[in-house]
mmCIF file of C-alpha atoms in Angstrom:
data_model
loop_
_atom_site.group_PDB
_atom_site.id
_atom_site.type_symbol
_atom_site.label_atom_id
_atom_site.label_comp_id
_atom_site.label_asym_id
_atom_site.label_seq_id
_atom_site.Cartn_x
_atom_site.Cartn_y
_atom_site.Cartn_z
ATOM 1 C CA MET A 26 -53.712 107.948 -26.092
ATOM 2 C CA ALA A 27 -52.527 109.242 -22.592
ATOM 3 C CA TRP A 28 -54.563 106.414 -20.925
ATOM 4 C CA TRP A 29 -52.443 103.734 -22.894
ATOM 5 C CA VAL A 30 -49.295 105.717 -22.021
ATOM 6 C CA LEU A 31 -50.011 105.727 -18.357
ATOM 7 C CA ILE A 32 -50.832 101.503 -18.620
ATOM 8 C CA ALA A 33 -47.463 101.181 -19.603
ATOM 9 C CA ALA A 34 -46.201 103.519 -17.044
ATOM 10 C CA ALA A 35 -48.259 101.059 -14.970
ATOM 11 C CA ALA A 36 -46.887 97.803 -16.124
ATOM 12 C CA CYS A 37 -43.475 99.040 -15.893
ATOM 13 C CA GLU A 38 -44.371 100.434 -12.025
ATOM 14 C CA ILE A 39 -45.295 96.322 -11.595
ATOM 15 C CA ALA A 40 -42.068 95.425 -13.234
ATOM 16 C CA PHE A 41 -40.250 97.527 -11.098
ATOM 17 C CA ALA A 42 -42.134 96.564 -7.765
ATOM 18 C CA LEU A 43 -41.577 92.685 -8.661
ATOM 19 C CA SER A 44 -38.073 93.296 -9.161
ATOM 20 C CA LEU A 45 -37.489 94.348 -5.379
ATOM 21 C CA LYS A 46 -37.735 90.955 -4.030
ATOM 22 C CA PRO A 47 -35.480 88.881 -6.119
ATOM 23 C CA SER A 48 -32.617 91.351 -6.099
ATOM 24 C CA GLU A 49 -32.335 90.874 -2.321
ATOM 25 C CA GLY A 50 -31.507 93.858 -0.955
ATOM 26 C CA PHE A 51 -29.880 94.837 -4.098
ATOM 27 C CA SER A 52 -27.025 92.173 -3.148
ATOM 28 C CA ARG A 53 -28.004 90.557 -6.909
ATOM 29 C CA PHE A 54 -27.098 92.659 -10.133
ATOM 30 C CA TRP A 55 -29.667 92.026 -12.760
ATOM 31 C CA PRO A 56 -32.917 91.997 -10.406
ATOM 32 C CA SER A 57 -31.213 95.609 -9.180
ATOM 33 C CA ALA A 58 -30.818 96.568 -12.692
ATOM 34 C CA GLY A 59 -34.473 95.815 -13.840
ATOM 35 C CA VAL A 60 -35.568 97.726 -10.248
ATOM 36 C CA LEU A 61 -33.483 101.005 -11.912
ATOM 37 C CA VAL A 62 -34.519 100.316 -15.281
ATOM 38 C CA PHE A 63 -38.281 99.748 -14.652
ATOM 39 C CA GLY A 64 -38.567 102.399 -11.770
ATOM 40 C CA VAL A 65 -36.938 105.608 -14.376
ATOM 41 C CA ILE A 66 -39.071 104.357 -16.961
ATOM 42 C CA SER A 67 -42.473 104.123 -15.613
ATOM 43 C CA VAL A 68 -42.219 107.156 -14.131
ATOM 44 C CA TYR A 69 -40.704 108.978 -17.292
ATOM 45 C CA LEU A 70 -43.730 107.562 -18.765
ATOM 46 C CA LEU A 71 -45.978 108.744 -16.132
ATOM 47 C CA SER A 72 -44.450 112.203 -16.473
ATOM 48 C CA LYS A 73 -45.488 112.246 -20.122
ATOM 49 C CA THR A 74 -49.262 111.448 -19.404
ATOM 50 C CA LEU A 75 -49.462 115.095 -17.047
ATOM 51 C CA ASP A 76 -50.043 117.493 -19.914
ATOM 52 C CA ARG A 77 -53.189 115.946 -20.742
ATOM 53 C CA LEU A 78 -54.411 113.974 -17.606
ATOM 54 C CA PRO A 79 -54.932 115.919 -13.901
ATOM 55 C CA VAL A 80 -51.671 114.631 -12.158
ATOM 56 C CA GLY A 81 -54.394 113.200 -9.227
ATOM 57 C CA THR A 82 -56.356 110.735 -11.400
ATOM 58 C CA ALA A 83 -52.456 109.895 -13.527
ATOM 59 C CA TYR A 84 -50.849 109.225 -10.492
ATOM 60 C CA ALA A 85 -53.730 107.351 -8.552
ATOM 61 C CA VAL A 86 -54.262 105.172 -11.433
ATOM 62 C CA TRP A 87 -50.610 104.501 -11.736
ATOM 63 C CA THR A 88 -50.508 103.200 -8.082
ATOM 64 C CA GLY A 89 -53.787 101.952 -8.325
ATOM 65 C CA LEU A 90 -53.187 99.678 -11.087
ATOM 66 C CA GLY A 91 -49.415 98.880 -10.065
ATOM 67 C CA SER A 92 -50.994 97.836 -6.542
ATOM 68 C CA VAL A 93 -53.206 95.188 -8.218
ATOM 69 C CA GLY A 94 -50.786 93.987 -10.468
ATOM 70 C CA VAL A 95 -47.872 93.539 -7.529
ATOM 71 C CA VAL A 96 -51.010 91.583 -5.843
ATOM 72 C CA MET A 97 -52.285 89.619 -8.367
ATOM 73 C CA LEU A 98 -48.343 88.337 -9.750
ATOM 74 C CA GLY A 99 -47.027 88.068 -6.353
ATOM 75 C CA VAL A 100 -49.904 85.645 -5.672
ATOM 76 C CA ILE A 101 -48.797 83.782 -8.713
ATOM 77 C CA LEU A 102 -45.041 84.110 -8.616
ATOM 78 C CA PHE A 103 -44.313 84.297 -4.758
ATOM 79 C CA ASP A 104 -46.875 82.256 -3.750
ATOM 80 C CA GLU A 105 -48.376 84.943 -1.244
ATOM 81 C CA PRO A 106 -51.552 84.530 0.161
ATOM 82 C CA ILE A 107 -54.990 85.311 -1.285
ATOM 83 C CA THR A 108 -57.912 85.793 0.940
ATOM 84 C CA PRO A 109 -61.218 87.381 0.693
ATOM 85 C CA VAL A 110 -60.244 90.382 2.348
ATOM 86 C CA ARG A 111 -57.410 90.842 0.117
ATOM 87 C CA ILE A 112 -59.741 90.153 -2.376
ATOM 88 C CA ALA A 113 -61.939 93.064 -1.836
ATOM 89 C CA CYS A 114 -59.735 95.360 -1.147
ATOM 90 C CA ILE A 115 -58.317 94.967 -4.477
ATOM 91 C CA SER A 116 -61.947 94.909 -5.906
ATOM 92 C CA LEU A 117 -62.494 98.624 -4.193
ATOM 93 C CA ILE A 118 -58.745 99.664 -5.931
ATOM 94 C CA VAL A 119 -59.979 98.735 -9.161
ATOM 95 C CA ALA A 120 -63.456 100.014 -8.674
ATOM 96 C CA GLY A 121 -61.304 103.576 -8.053
ATOM 97 C CA VAL A 122 -59.204 103.292 -10.875
ATOM 98 C CA LEU A 123 -62.701 103.093 -13.414
ATOM 99 C CA GLY A 124 -64.109 105.314 -11.793
ATOM 100 C CA LEU A 125 -61.504 107.977 -11.894
ATOM 101 C CA ARG A 126 -61.249 106.597 -15.828
ATOM 102 C CA LEU A 127 -64.999 107.548 -16.153
ATOM 103 C CA ALA A 128 -64.654 110.823 -14.436
ATOM 104 C CA GLY A 129 -61.747 112.043 -16.451
ATOM 105 C CA SER A 130 -63.352 110.590 -19.880
ATOM 106 C CA HIS A 131 -65.894 114.159 -20.095
#
């Protein structure tokens, strides 16, 4: 169950980060509200996993999934470039997240 909560926290982390650009420096209300709401929910959900997962593992997975999600959605939503180097780096993050998940299952 803690892993599903952590995935939900990462999804909120992605929504938090993606809300930053349209907030235009917190000059637009709704995207700015999204930054605050998703940020608080994300950290709250992350904190709920820490009684069952090691803090280092939970934090690394949370930030890793958040980073990968923001990069992938940045390509789709904001026409950010996708290059072989970016794909390789994302692959390394995914490998690290999977490795931490597998290491934590024993």
